[in-house]
Structure formats: structure tokens, C-alpha cells
Coordinates of C-alpha atoms in Angstrom, one line a residue:
Chain A
M1 CA 0.0 0.0 0.0
S2 CA 3.1 2.2 0.3
A3 CA 3.3 3.4 -3.3
K4 CA -0.4 4.1 -3.5
T5 CA -2.0 7.5 -3.2
Y6 CA -5.6 6.6 -2.6
P7 CA -7.9 3.6 -1.9
G8 CA -9.1 2.1 -5.1
F9 CA -5.9 2.8 -7.0
D10 CA -5.5 -0.9 -7.9
A11 CA -9.1 -1.2 -8.8
V12 CA -8.8 1.8 -11.2
K13 CA -5.7 0.0 -12.8
A14 CA -7.5 -3.3 -13.0
H15 CA -11.0 -2.2 -14.1
G16 CA -10.7 1.4 -15.3
W17 CA -11.8 4.6 -13.5
L18 CA -15.5 4.3 -14.4
A19 CA -15.9 0.7 -13.1
A20 CA -14.0 1.6 -9.9
H21 CA -16.4 4.4 -9.2
K22 CA -19.7 3.0 -10.5
W23 CA -21.6 2.8 -7.2
L24 CA -20.3 6.2 -6.2
L25 CA -21.6 7.6 -9.4
V26 CA -24.9 5.8 -9.0
R27 CA -25.3 7.2 -5.5
R28 CA -24.5 10.7 -6.5
A29 CA -26.9 10.4 -9.4
V30 CA -29.7 9.1 -7.1
Q31 CA -29.0 11.8 -4.5
L32 CA -29.0 14.6 -7.0
S33 CA -32.0 13.2 -8.9
I34 CA -34.1 13.2 -5.8
L35 CA -33.2 16.8 -5.1
A36 CA -33.7 17.7 -8.7
L37 CA -37.1 16.1 -8.8
F38 CA -38.3 17.9 -5.7
L39 CA -37.2 21.1 -7.3
A40 CA -38.1 20.6 -11.0
S41 CA -41.4 18.9 -10.5
P42 CA -43.4 22.1 -11.0
L43 CA -41.6 22.8 -14.2
L44 CA -42.4 19.3 -15.5
V45 CA -46.1 19.4 -14.8
P46 CA -46.9 20.3 -18.4
F47 CA -45.4 16.9 -19.4
T48 CA -46.3 14.8 -16.4
G49 CA -49.6 16.3 -15.4
E50 CA -48.8 16.0 -11.8
W51 CA -45.8 16.8 -9.6
I52 CA -43.4 13.8 -9.9
L53 CA -42.2 14.4 -6.3
K54 CA -43.8 16.9 -3.9
G55 CA -43.1 17.7 -0.3
S56 CA -39.8 16.9 1.3
L57 CA -38.0 13.9 2.8
T58 CA -40.2 14.0 6.0
S59 CA -43.3 13.4 3.8
S60 CA -43.9 13.5 0.1
L61 CA -46.2 12.5 -2.7
I62 CA -45.2 10.7 -5.9
L63 CA -47.2 11.8 -8.9
G64 CA -50.0 13.0 -6.6
A65 CA -50.8 9.4 -5.7
V66 CA -48.2 7.5 -3.7
P67 CA -47.5 8.9 -0.2
L68 CA -44.1 8.5 1.5
S69 CA -43.4 9.4 5.1
D70 CA -40.4 9.1 7.3
P71 CA -41.1 6.6 10.0
F72 CA -38.4 8.1 12.2
I73 CA -40.3 11.4 12.2
L74 CA -43.7 9.7 12.7
L75 CA -42.4 7.8 15.7
Q76 CA -41.4 11.1 17.3
S77 CA -44.9 12.4 16.5
L78 CA -46.5 9.4 18.0
L79 CA -44.5 9.7 21.2
A80 CA -45.3 13.4 21.3
G81 CA -48.9 12.3 21.5
H82 CA -50.2 12.5 18.0
L83 CA -51.3 9.5 16.0
A84 CA -50.8 10.5 12.4
A85 CA -53.6 10.3 9.9
G86 CA -53.8 7.4 7.5
T87 CA -51.9 8.9 4.6
A88 CA -48.8 9.4 6.6
L89 CA -49.1 5.9 8.1
I90 CA -49.4 4.3 4.7
G91 CA -46.4 6.5 3.6
A92 CA -44.4 5.3 6.5
A93 CA -45.3 1.6 5.8
I94 CA -44.1 2.0 2.2
V95 CA -40.9 3.5 3.3
L96 CA -40.3 0.8 5.9
V97 CA -40.9 -2.0 3.4
F98 CA -38.7 -0.3 0.8
Y99 CA -35.7 0.0 3.1
A100 CA -36.3 -3.4 4.6
L101 CA -35.7 -4.6 1.0
V102 CA -32.9 -2.4 -0.2
G103 CA -31.0 -2.0 3.2
G104 CA -31.9 0.3 6.1
R105 CA -29.1 2.7 5.7
A106 CA -29.4 2.8 2.0
Y107 CA -31.3 5.9 3.0
C108 CA -28.1 7.4 4.4
S109 CA -26.0 6.6 1.3
F110 CA -28.4 7.1 -1.5
V111 CA -31.0 9.6 -0.3
C112 CA -29.8 11.7 2.6
P113 CA -28.5 15.1 1.3
M114 CA -26.1 15.3 4.3
N115 CA -24.2 12.4 2.8
I116 CA -22.8 14.6 0.1
V117 CA -21.6 17.0 2.8
T118 CA -20.0 14.4 5.1
D119 CA -18.5 12.5 2.1
A120 CA -16.8 15.8 1.0
S121 CA -15.4 16.2 4.5
L122 CA -14.2 12.6 4.6
W123 CA -12.6 13.0 1.2
L124 CA -10.6 16.0 2.5
V125 CA -9.7 14.1 5.7
R126 CA -8.3 11.3 3.6
R127 CA -6.7 13.5 1.0
F128 CA -4.8 15.5 3.6
D129 CA -4.4 12.7 6.1
L130 CA -6.0 14.6 8.9
S131 CA -6.4 13.2 12.4
K132 CA -9.5 11.1 13.0
G133 CA -10.1 13.2 16.1
W134 CA -12.6 12.5 18.8
Q135 CA -14.3 9.1 18.2
P136 CA -17.2 8.5 20.6
G137 CA -18.5 4.9 20.8
R138 CA -20.4 3.6 17.9
E139 CA -23.4 3.0 20.1
T140 CA -23.6 6.7 20.9
R141 CA -26.0 7.3 18.0
L142 CA -28.4 4.7 19.5
W143 CA -28.4 6.6 22.8
I144 CA -29.0 9.8 20.9
L145 CA -31.9 8.1 19.1
A146 CA -33.2 7.1 22.6
S147 CA -32.8 10.7 23.7
V148 CA -34.7 12.0 20.7
M149 CA -37.7 9.7 21.5
V150 CA -37.6 10.3 25.3
T151 CA -37.6 14.1 24.6
A152 CA -40.6 13.8 22.3
L153 CA -42.4 11.8 25.0
I154 CA -41.6 14.2 27.8
T155 CA -42.1 17.5 26.0
G156 CA -45.0 16.5 23.9
V157 CA -43.5 18.1 20.8
M158 CA -41.1 16.9 18.2
A159 CA -38.2 18.6 19.9
W160 CA -35.5 17.0 17.7
E161 CA -37.1 18.4 14.6
L162 CA -36.2 21.8 15.8
L163 CA -32.5 20.8 15.6
N164 CA -32.4 17.9 13.1
P165 CA -29.7 19.0 10.6
V166 CA -30.8 16.4 8.0
T167 CA -34.4 17.5 7.6
I168 CA -33.4 21.1 8.0
L169 CA -30.9 20.8 5.2
H170 CA -33.2 19.0 2.8
R171 CA -36.1 21.3 3.5
G172 CA -33.8 24.3 2.9
L173 CA -32.6 22.9 -0.4
V174 CA -36.2 22.2 -1.6
Y175 CA -38.0 25.3 -0.1
G176 CA -35.4 27.9 -0.5
V177 CA -32.0 28.2 1.0
G178 CA -31.9 30.7 3.8
Y179 CA -29.6 30.0 6.6
V180 CA -29.5 26.2 6.0
W181 CA -26.0 26.4 4.6
T182 CA -24.9 27.1 8.2
V183 CA -26.2 23.7 9.2
A184 CA -24.3 22.0 6.3
L185 CA -21.2 24.0 7.2
A186 CA -21.4 23.1 10.8
I187 CA -21.6 19.3 10.1
F188 CA -18.9 19.7 7.4
L189 CA -16.5 21.3 9.9
Y190 CA -17.4 18.9 12.7
D191 CA -16.5 16.0 10.4
L192 CA -13.4 17.7 9.1
V193 CA -11.7 18.9 12.3
V194 CA -13.5 17.4 15.3
S195 CA -14.4 13.9 14.4
R196 CA -13.8 11.9 11.3
R197 CA -17.1 10.4 10.1
G198 CA -18.4 12.0 13.3
W199 CA -21.9 12.9 12.3
C200 CA -23.1 10.0 10.1
G201 CA -21.0 7.4 11.8
H202 CA -21.4 8.2 15.4
L203 CA -24.1 10.8 16.2
C204 CA -27.0 10.9 13.7
P205 CA -30.1 9.3 15.3
M206 CA -31.8 9.1 11.9
G207 CA -28.9 6.9 10.7
A208 CA -29.2 4.9 13.9
F209 CA -32.9 4.4 13.2
Y210 CA -32.4 3.2 9.7
G211 CA -29.5 1.1 11.0
L212 CA -31.9 -0.8 13.2
L213 CA -34.0 -1.5 10.1
G214 CA -30.8 -2.6 8.3
K215 CA -30.4 -5.5 10.8
V216 CA -33.2 -7.3 9.0
S217 CA -33.1 -5.9 5.5
L218 CA -32.8 -8.1 2.5
V219 CA -30.2 -6.6 0.2
R220 CA -26.7 -6.7 1.7
V221 CA -23.1 -6.5 0.5
S222 CA -21.5 -9.9 0.5
A223 CA -17.7 -10.7 0.4
A224 CA -18.7 -13.7 -1.7
K225 CA -15.2 -14.1 -3.2
R226 CA -13.3 -13.4 0.0
Q227 CA -10.8 -16.1 -0.7
A228 CA -9.5 -13.8 -3.5
C229 CA -8.7 -11.0 -1.0
N230 CA -5.1 -9.8 -1.2
D231 CA -5.2 -7.9 2.1
C232 CA -4.8 -4.5 0.3
M233 CA -7.1 -2.9 2.9
D234 CA -8.7 -0.6 0.4
C235 CA -12.2 -1.6 1.4
Y236 CA -11.4 -0.7 5.0
A237 CA -9.9 2.6 3.9
I238 CA -12.9 3.6 1.8
C239 CA -15.7 2.2 4.0
P240 CA -17.6 4.7 6.1
E241 CA -18.3 2.0 8.7
P242 CA -15.2 -0.2 8.4
H243 CA -16.0 -2.4 11.4
V244 CA -18.8 -4.0 9.5
I245 CA -16.4 -5.6 7.0
T246 CA -14.3 -7.8 9.3
P247 CA -16.8 -10.5 10.2
A248 CA -17.7 -11.1 6.6
L249 CA -14.3 -10.7 5.0
R250 CA -12.3 -12.5 7.7
G251 CA -14.9 -14.8 9.0
A252 CA -14.2 -17.9 6.8
D253 CA -12.0 -19.6 9.5
G254 CA -14.7 -19.0 12.1
G255 CA -17.4 -20.4 9.8
V256 CA -19.0 -16.9 9.5
G257 CA -20.8 -16.3 6.2
P258 CA -19.6 -13.7 3.7
V259 CA -22.7 -11.4 4.0
I260 CA -22.2 -8.1 5.8
L261 CA -25.0 -8.4 8.3
S262 CA -24.3 -5.3 10.5
G263 CA -27.1 -2.7 10.3
D264 CA -24.4 -0.1 10.3
C265 CA -23.4 -0.9 6.7
T266 CA -25.0 1.7 4.5
N267 CA -25.0 -0.4 1.3
C268 CA -23.0 2.4 -0.4
G269 CA -21.2 -0.1 -2.5
R270 CA -17.8 1.6 -2.3
C271 CA -16.1 -1.6 -1.2
I272 CA -17.4 -3.2 -4.4
D273 CA -15.9 -0.3 -6.4
V274 CA -12.4 -0.2 -4.8
C275 CA -11.7 -3.9 -4.7
S276 CA -9.4 -4.9 -7.5
K277 CA -10.1 -8.6 -6.8
D278 CA -13.9 -8.3 -7.1
V279 CA -14.4 -9.7 -3.6
F280 CA -17.6 -7.8 -2.9
A281 CA -21.0 -7.8 -4.6
F282 CA -24.5 -7.0 -3.7
D283 CA -26.5 -10.1 -2.6
V284 CA -29.3 -11.0 -0.3
R285 CA -28.9 -11.8 3.4
F286 CA -30.0 -15.4 3.0
N287 CA -27.2 -16.2 0.6
N288 CA -24.8 -16.5 3.5
A289 CA -23.6 -20.1 3.4
S290 CA -19.9 -20.2 4.5
T291 CA -17.9 -22.1 1.9
D292 CA -16.1 -24.1 4.6
D293 CA -19.3 -24.4 6.7
K294 CA -19.1 -26.3 9.9
F295 CA -21.8 -24.4 11.7
N296 CA -25.5 -24.0 11.2
D297 CA -27.0 -20.7 10.0
K298 CA -28.2 -19.6 13.5
D299 CA -24.7 -19.8 15.0
K300 CA -23.3 -17.7 12.2
M301 CA -25.8 -14.9 12.6
I302 CA -25.1 -14.7 16.3
S303 CA -21.4 -14.7 16.1
T304 CA -21.5 -12.1 13.2
D305 CA -23.6 -9.8 15.4
R306 CA -21.2 -10.1 18.2
H307 CA -18.3 -9.1 15.9
A308 CA -20.3 -6.1 14.6
A309 CA -21.3 -4.8 18.0
Chain B
M1 CA -24.5 -17.5 30.6
G2 CA -23.6 -21.0 31.8
E3 CA -20.8 -19.8 34.0
P4 CA -21.4 -19.4 37.7
S5 CA -22.2 -15.8 38.3
T6 CA -19.6 -15.6 41.1
S7 CA -16.6 -16.0 38.7
P8 CA -14.4 -12.9 38.8
A9 CA -14.7 -12.4 35.0
S10 CA -18.4 -12.3 35.0
A11 CA -18.5 -10.1 38.1
Q12 CA -16.2 -7.7 36.3
S13 CA -18.2 -7.7 33.1
R14 CA -21.3 -7.2 35.1
R15 CA -19.8 -4.2 36.8
R16 CA -18.6 -2.8 33.5
F17 CA -22.1 -3.4 32.0
L18 CA -23.8 -1.6 34.9
A19 CA -21.3 1.3 34.7
N20 CA -21.9 1.6 30.9
M21 CA -25.7 1.5 31.5
A22 CA -25.5 4.2 34.1
R23 CA -23.3 6.3 31.8
A24 CA -25.6 5.8 28.9
A25 CA -28.7 6.6 31.0
G26 CA -27.1 9.7 32.3
G27 CA -26.1 10.8 28.8
V28 CA -29.6 10.2 27.5
G29 CA -31.0 12.2 30.4
A30 CA -28.7 15.1 29.9
L31 CA -29.2 15.3 26.2
S32 CA -33.0 15.0 26.6
L33 CA -32.9 17.8 29.0
V34 CA -30.8 20.1 26.7
V35 CA -33.0 19.3 23.7
G36 CA -36.2 19.6 25.7
L37 CA -35.2 23.0 27.1
F38 CA -34.1 24.2 23.7
A39 CA -37.5 23.1 22.4
R40 CA -39.4 25.0 25.0
Q41 CA -37.5 28.1 24.1
A42 CA -37.8 27.6 20.3
Q43 CA -41.5 26.8 20.2
S44 CA -42.8 30.3 21.1
L45 CA -44.7 31.7 18.1
P46 CA -44.5 35.5 17.4
A47 CA -47.9 37.2 17.3
Q48 CA -47.9 38.0 13.6
A49 CA -47.2 34.4 12.5
L50 CA -50.5 32.6 11.8
R51 CA -51.0 28.9 11.2
P52 CA -52.8 27.5 8.2
P53 CA -56.5 26.7 8.6
G54 CA -57.3 23.6 10.6
A55 CA -54.2 23.8 12.8
G56 CA -54.9 23.1 16.4
P57 CA -53.4 24.7 19.5
E58 CA -49.7 25.4 19.1
A59 CA -48.5 22.6 21.4
D60 CA -50.6 20.0 19.5
F61 CA -49.5 21.4 16.2
L62 CA -45.8 21.0 17.1
A63 CA -46.5 17.3 18.0
S64 CA -48.3 16.6 14.7
C65 CA -46.8 18.7 12.0
I66 CA -43.9 16.9 10.4
R67 CA -42.8 19.9 8.4
C68 CA -43.0 18.3 5.0
G69 CA -44.3 21.5 3.3
L70 CA -47.1 19.8 1.3
C71 CA -49.6 22.4 2.5
V72 CA -47.2 25.1 1.2
R73 CA -47.0 23.3 -2.2
D74 CA -50.8 23.0 -2.5
C75 CA -51.6 26.6 -1.4
P76 CA -52.4 28.3 -4.7
Y77 CA -51.4 31.7 -3.3
P78 CA -48.0 32.9 -2.0
T79 CA -49.5 32.8 1.4
L80 CA -47.9 29.8 3.2
S81 CA -44.2 29.4 3.7
L82 CA -42.0 27.2 5.9
A83 CA -40.0 28.8 8.6
D84 CA -36.3 28.9 8.0
I85 CA -33.7 28.5 10.8
G86 CA -33.0 31.8 12.5
Q87 CA -36.6 32.9 12.3
D88 CA -38.8 33.2 15.4
V89 CA -41.2 30.5 14.1
P90 CA -40.3 26.9 14.9
V91 CA -38.1 25.7 12.0
G92 CA -39.8 24.0 9.1
T93 CA -43.4 24.7 10.2
P94 CA -45.9 26.4 7.9
Y95 CA -47.1 29.9 8.7
F96 CA -48.3 33.1 7.1
V97 CA -48.1 36.7 7.9
A98 CA -51.4 38.4 7.2
R99 CA -50.0 41.8 6.3
R100 CA -47.8 40.1 3.7
A101 CA -50.2 37.6 2.2
P102 CA -53.5 36.6 3.9
C103 CA -55.3 33.3 3.6
E104 CA -57.6 33.6 0.6
M105 CA -60.1 31.2 2.1
C106 CA -60.3 28.6 -0.7
D107 CA -63.6 26.7 -0.7
D108 CA -61.9 23.4 -1.1
I109 CA -59.1 24.1 1.5
P110 CA -56.3 22.5 -0.5
C111 CA -53.7 22.9 2.3
V112 CA -55.8 20.8 4.7
K113 CA -56.3 18.2 2.1
A114 CA -52.6 18.1 1.5
C115 CA -51.6 17.4 5.1
P116 CA -50.6 13.8 5.4
T117 CA -50.6 13.6 9.2
G118 CA -53.8 15.4 10.2
A119 CA -51.9 18.3 11.8
L120 CA -54.3 20.4 9.7
D121 CA -57.6 18.9 10.9
P122 CA -59.3 17.0 8.0
N123 CA -62.6 17.6 9.7
L124 CA -62.4 21.2 8.7
T125 CA -64.5 21.1 5.5
K126 CA -66.1 24.6 5.6
I127 CA -63.5 27.3 5.4
D128 CA -65.8 29.7 7.2
D129 CA -65.4 27.5 10.3
A130 CA -61.6 28.0 10.2
D131 CA -60.0 29.6 13.2
M132 CA -56.5 30.9 12.3
G133 CA -56.7 33.9 14.6
L134 CA -58.9 36.8 15.5
A135 CA -58.9 40.3 14.0
V136 CA -58.6 43.1 16.4
L137 CA -58.9 46.8 15.8
V138 CA -55.8 47.6 17.7
D139 CA -55.5 51.3 17.0
E140 CA -58.6 53.4 17.5
E141 CA -56.5 56.6 17.1
T142 CA -55.5 56.0 13.5
C143 CA -58.4 53.9 12.0
L144 CA -59.9 56.2 9.4
N145 CA -63.4 55.2 10.3
L146 CA -62.8 56.2 13.9
L147 CA -61.6 59.5 12.6
G148 CA -65.0 59.9 11.1
L149 CA -64.1 59.1 7.5
R150 CA -65.7 56.3 5.4
C151 CA -62.8 54.0 4.6
D152 CA -64.6 50.8 5.3
V153 CA -62.0 48.7 3.5
C154 CA -61.6 46.1 6.2
Y155 CA -65.3 45.6 6.2
R156 CA -65.6 45.4 2.5
V157 CA -62.8 42.8 2.0
C158 CA -64.0 40.5 4.8
P159 CA -65.0 37.2 3.3
V160 CA -67.6 36.9 6.0
I161 CA -68.9 40.5 5.5
D162 CA -71.6 41.7 7.9
E163 CA -71.0 38.8 10.1
A164 CA -67.3 38.8 11.1
I165 CA -67.0 42.6 10.7
T166 CA -69.9 44.9 11.0
L167 CA -70.0 48.7 10.9
E168 CA -71.6 50.0 14.1
R169 CA -73.0 53.5 13.8
H170 CA -72.0 55.9 16.5
H171 CA -72.4 59.7 16.9
N172 CA -69.5 61.8 15.8
E173 CA -68.9 64.0 18.8
R174 CA -66.3 66.1 17.0
T175 CA -68.6 67.4 14.2
G176 CA -71.7 67.0 16.2
K177 CA -73.8 66.1 13.1
H178 CA -72.1 63.2 11.4
A179 CA -72.0 59.5 12.1
M180 CA -69.0 57.3 12.6
F181 CA -69.1 53.7 11.3
I182 CA -67.0 51.7 13.7
P183 CA -65.6 48.4 12.3
T184 CA -66.5 45.8 14.9
V185 CA -65.1 42.3 14.8
H186 CA -67.3 39.4 16.0
S187 CA -65.2 36.6 17.4
D188 CA -67.7 33.8 16.7
K189 CA -67.6 34.5 13.0
C190 CA -64.0 35.8 12.3
T191 CA -61.8 33.1 10.7
G192 CA -58.5 35.1 11.2
C193 CA -57.8 35.0 7.4
G194 CA -56.1 38.4 7.7
K195 CA -57.6 40.0 4.6
C196 CA -58.7 43.0 6.7
E197 CA -55.1 43.5 8.0
R198 CA -53.7 43.0 4.5
S199 CA -55.9 45.6 3.0
C200 CA -55.9 48.2 5.8
V201 CA -55.0 51.4 3.9
L202 CA -52.8 52.8 6.6
E203 CA -49.0 52.7 6.5
T204 CA -49.2 50.3 9.4
A205 CA -52.4 48.4 9.8
A206 CA -54.8 49.5 12.5
I207 CA -56.7 46.2 12.4
R208 CA -54.5 43.1 12.9
V209 CA -55.0 39.4 13.3
F210 CA -53.6 37.7 16.3
P211 CA -53.6 34.1 17.4
R212 CA -56.8 33.8 19.4
P213 CA -55.3 33.3 22.8
L214 CA -53.6 36.7 22.4
A215 CA -56.7 38.4 21.0
K216 CA -59.5 37.2 23.2
G217 CA -60.4 38.1 26.8
R218 CA -62.3 35.8 29.0
I219 CA -64.9 36.7 31.5
G220 CA -64.7 35.2 35.0
E221 CA -66.6 31.9 35.4
H222 CA -68.6 33.3 38.3
Y223 CA -69.9 36.3 36.4
R224 CA -73.6 36.2 35.7
L225 CA -75.1 38.7 33.2
G226 CA -78.3 39.7 34.8
W227 CA -80.1 40.4 31.6
V228 CA -79.1 37.1 30.1
E229 CA -80.2 35.2 33.2
K230 CA -83.4 37.0 33.3
E231 CA -84.1 36.1 29.7
N232 CA -83.2 32.5 30.3
K233 CA -85.6 32.3 33.2
G234 CA -88.3 34.4 31.6
Q235 CA -88.7 36.6 34.7
S236 CA -86.6 38.3 37.3
L237 CA -84.3 36.0 39.2
I238 CA -85.4 37.5 42.6
E239 CA -89.1 37.4 43.3
G240 CA -90.9 40.5 44.8
I241 CA -88.0 42.9 44.2
V242 CA -88.9 46.5 44.9
D243 CA -88.3 48.4 41.7
L244 CA -87.7 52.1 42.4
P245 CA -88.3 54.7 39.7
D246 CA -85.3 55.5 37.5
R247 CA -84.2 59.1 37.5
L248 CA -82.7 60.8 34.5
P249 CA -80.7 64.0 34.2
Q250 CA -82.8 67.2 34.1
N251 CA -82.3 68.0 30.4
S252 CA -82.1 64.5 29.0
P253 CA -84.0 64.2 25.7
F254 CA -85.6 61.0 27.2
N255 CA -86.9 63.0 30.1
S256 CA -90.5 63.9 29.4
G257 CA -90.6 66.0 32.5
A258 CA -91.8 63.3 34.9
T259 CA -89.7 60.3 36.0
L260 CA -90.0 57.2 33.9
G261 CA -92.1 54.3 34.9
G262 CA -90.4 51.8 37.2
K263 CA -90.6 48.9 34.7
G264 CA -87.8 50.1 32.5
K265 CA -87.2 48.3 29.2

């Protein structure tokens, strides 16, 4: 790794730049398309007849027909003492089912606008080899998630939504940028100088919420060809949650299956991109038979979770 | 699990577990406190910010509105907007300022229909039943009608004309021979749409819409209005009361020379 300048160098040599960045490009395209659709829908009404996407990430409407609502927000609302009307509940059910299929934190890597901000920060941290700074425990976000819900319960209002930088940023981008850039800047600087991957990886309660969903979601990254691994460590270097890789990539001896089961994995696909040996690929969680299997499925799940925790 | 609980390793891990739990609980408590206190401070609503039709009391609204902006999108006028950070209105919530753009009182109430959570009450089907606030003639010194002129604009633009705002005729003491037409708001009919405030011709509006708790007084529970009670009962509440003659000033136009009969009106 000494002669290299960045993770994915070998993959670029082996597969070309485009192939070594395909999931990154797909993610950026999805993130920007979602923003663009929220913004451009009124202009497209002459062609589509309806707004393609209306509202914001907390609740929206596709083509005036399909409601989507954020279950994290609705849970706060419920604890604050309001049972949402049917439309929002249907919307939340659709969102829950969707992310239960594509991976809980796929929200973080493919949808959340803050991802672009924190990725930019992480890129700079890597580029200039900055210190990783303060690293609170990974479970911190779960405690913050608990705090958010407790506060809603006690105050009777959605207190977190007065602070939530994710929804504030997205709303600002869609409804007119006022001071929202300050929120993006704050998170950017926090990730840059205080704590590497500090927001998404350690604090964000929304990510923690979708991470819980990710513990059961269907589509997962699998280190299916892990025997081809040449220990270049590029996947660890690029991964926003590197601890999720170990059980799957190194678990063959312990009889652990190759699928990354940790809910922390955002299904961003960058490990797939940067691996010159094509170790990783998207798969479903049930395709988790260890090649040198001596254990039954249940044991594997348990030991994987223990590794991830 | 299978190990005896007295083994040093398990005792140590239990201690560590308990310490971690205590730390986490403390952290959750502290953070909840900070966020909760911030929320208390941040949820006060300035008087000129009005909620869309169908919004309940402010505390309920902040528990039910998920700040998606669908009401803003479906409002056909530039009335509703979402609060930005740094504003006095809780961030992301919809509001309007009557002087800038009042509620146009659409018959089909699209903002209420757009709300996915019911924060804008779907049971509100008649816009005349909306209660966004209450108009108050706050400045009797500058209102043109109170100066004896016939401006009447607030009365004319009111969507519930002659019910929410009426013109009450009073004697103009200054000229001695003219009438004044006082714009008078009736709280049971006023929807708080803000069209009166918007169209007030003064540099700064003399009639303004406030959230109802700010605009409305409340009479003491123990008060009994004699004339109302009398009407309800159909007769005087106290039997056999001695009704003395009413005396009027010497040169009153109602004074026919003698004292009026004791029965009054």
C-alpha cells in the first residue's frame, strides 16, 4: 500500500476509473436526482400532469398518488402524543418496506443530502491525512436516538425536529436556501476537524434508526469471493463503517458467512468499487452459506452480530 | 451465561455493564434535558405568525406537523411558507403573515387536504369554520373610520362580510352632526384570514389578526349577566323585588318631564 495515493488505486488500474467508481456515481446520481425532482417537478407538470415528487423527505407524494413518510419522524410524533392520519401511516409503511428490502441505511448513502456534505469532508480528511479526532463509541447514536424519543415523549413536541440538521438541510434545499447552509457547514467542519465520520458514523439518530432496520433488511453487501482477498485494505480505507467488514471478510475460518449483516453498513457499495479482486458484490442476506461451513445458520448470525457490535 | 455468576470475570463484566448502562442513561437524560429546554424556548410563536386553517393549539401542532411542506405546495397563493432557521417561528413549520399575504379562504381548502398527518384537521370542511386567529382593531386613534371618514376597506374585503366585521353606527362627537361607522369584529364569525389586515390602507395596519389566545379576553366563570339570566328564566331572578323609579338628568331628551315608569325596558 506504500506506493499508493488513494484507496481504489489498484481497482482503477484493473477495471478502469468508471468501473472503480460505479456505485459512487450511481449514488450521486440518485441523491441529486431526488433533489432535482423535488425542485423541478413544478416545471415538469406540463409533461407529467402531476408533480413527480412533492413535499420533502419527511413526507412526500409521488405523482400525486403514492405517499411516502419518514417513520423516524412519525415515531417522534406518536411519542409526542399524535397518531398521524392514514396517509402518513401508509407512507411510513411504504418507506419501511422499501428500506427493509434495499437496506436500512441505503437511506443514508443514496437519499440523505447530508451524505454529500460528510463525504466531502471525509474526502478531505483522507486527502490531507487529517487526524481522526474524537471518536465516541459507535453506540452513541443509539443513545441519541433514545434521547430523541424520550424528549418527544416528555415535552409533547417533536423537539429533535427543531434541531435535526438532516431534515433542516433538505427542507432548505427544496423550499429555498436561507440560513440552512450554516447547518451543512457546521456538520462539514465537525466531520473535518473534530471527528472523522463524526456525524453519520457516530451521532446521527436518523442513521441509527435506519441502521436498526438494516439489521433485518434483504439486500446486503457480500464478500462472496473473499478467498481472493489480497489484504490490500482498500475496502477498510474507503468504508464509512469499516468495522462491518471484518466478520464477513475475515470470518471464513470461524465459519462466518460472507454477507455483511451489520445494520451499520450503508450499502453504499464503495467496497465493491475499490476492490481490484472483485471480492464484494450486492447479494441477499440469506445467501450466507460459508464455503467451509461447519456451523448451522443460526450460529453464524449470532457470532456475526457479536463481531459487529 | 452457563458460567457461575460468582466468577471474577463475570462479576467484572457485570460491573462494567452496569457502569456503561449508568453512563448511557445519564447521557440520554442530559441530552434529553438540553434538547427539551431548547425546544421549550424555540417553540414560542410570534404574534404575527399565523398557522394554516385547521391547525390546532400550538402545542398539538408541534406534535403533529412533520414539516413536509405539502400544505405550502398546494396553497395556490403565495400565502404559506415554511420557517427557516434563524426565524422566530419553529423551524420548518408552515405559517403566514397576514399583512404580507393573507389566507384567501379557498372553498376546497387544499392545504388541509394536502396534510398527510392530520396536523391540519381534515374535519375542517367549511373554510368559514376556520380559526386561524382573530382580527382586532388595535389602534382606534389612526383607524380612518374612527376619525369619522368612510374608509370601510376592512369591512368590504372581509370574506364573512356583515358577520365577522360589522359597521356599528355611532355619533360623531367632533362634528356633532355626522355618524361614525366603527368596524367591529365578532369573534364567533371571524376566521382570522387576515384580509382586513392585509388591506388596511394605513401605513401600518390599524386592524390586525392575532392568534386567538392573544386576542381574546375571558370573563370570570362566576360572572352572571343579569339580563341574560333574566331572559333565560323568563322573569326576574329575585321574586318580589322593589323596583324604584329611574331618574334621568334634568335636560335629558328622554326626560319627558316626569320620572319614567319603574318597569324600564
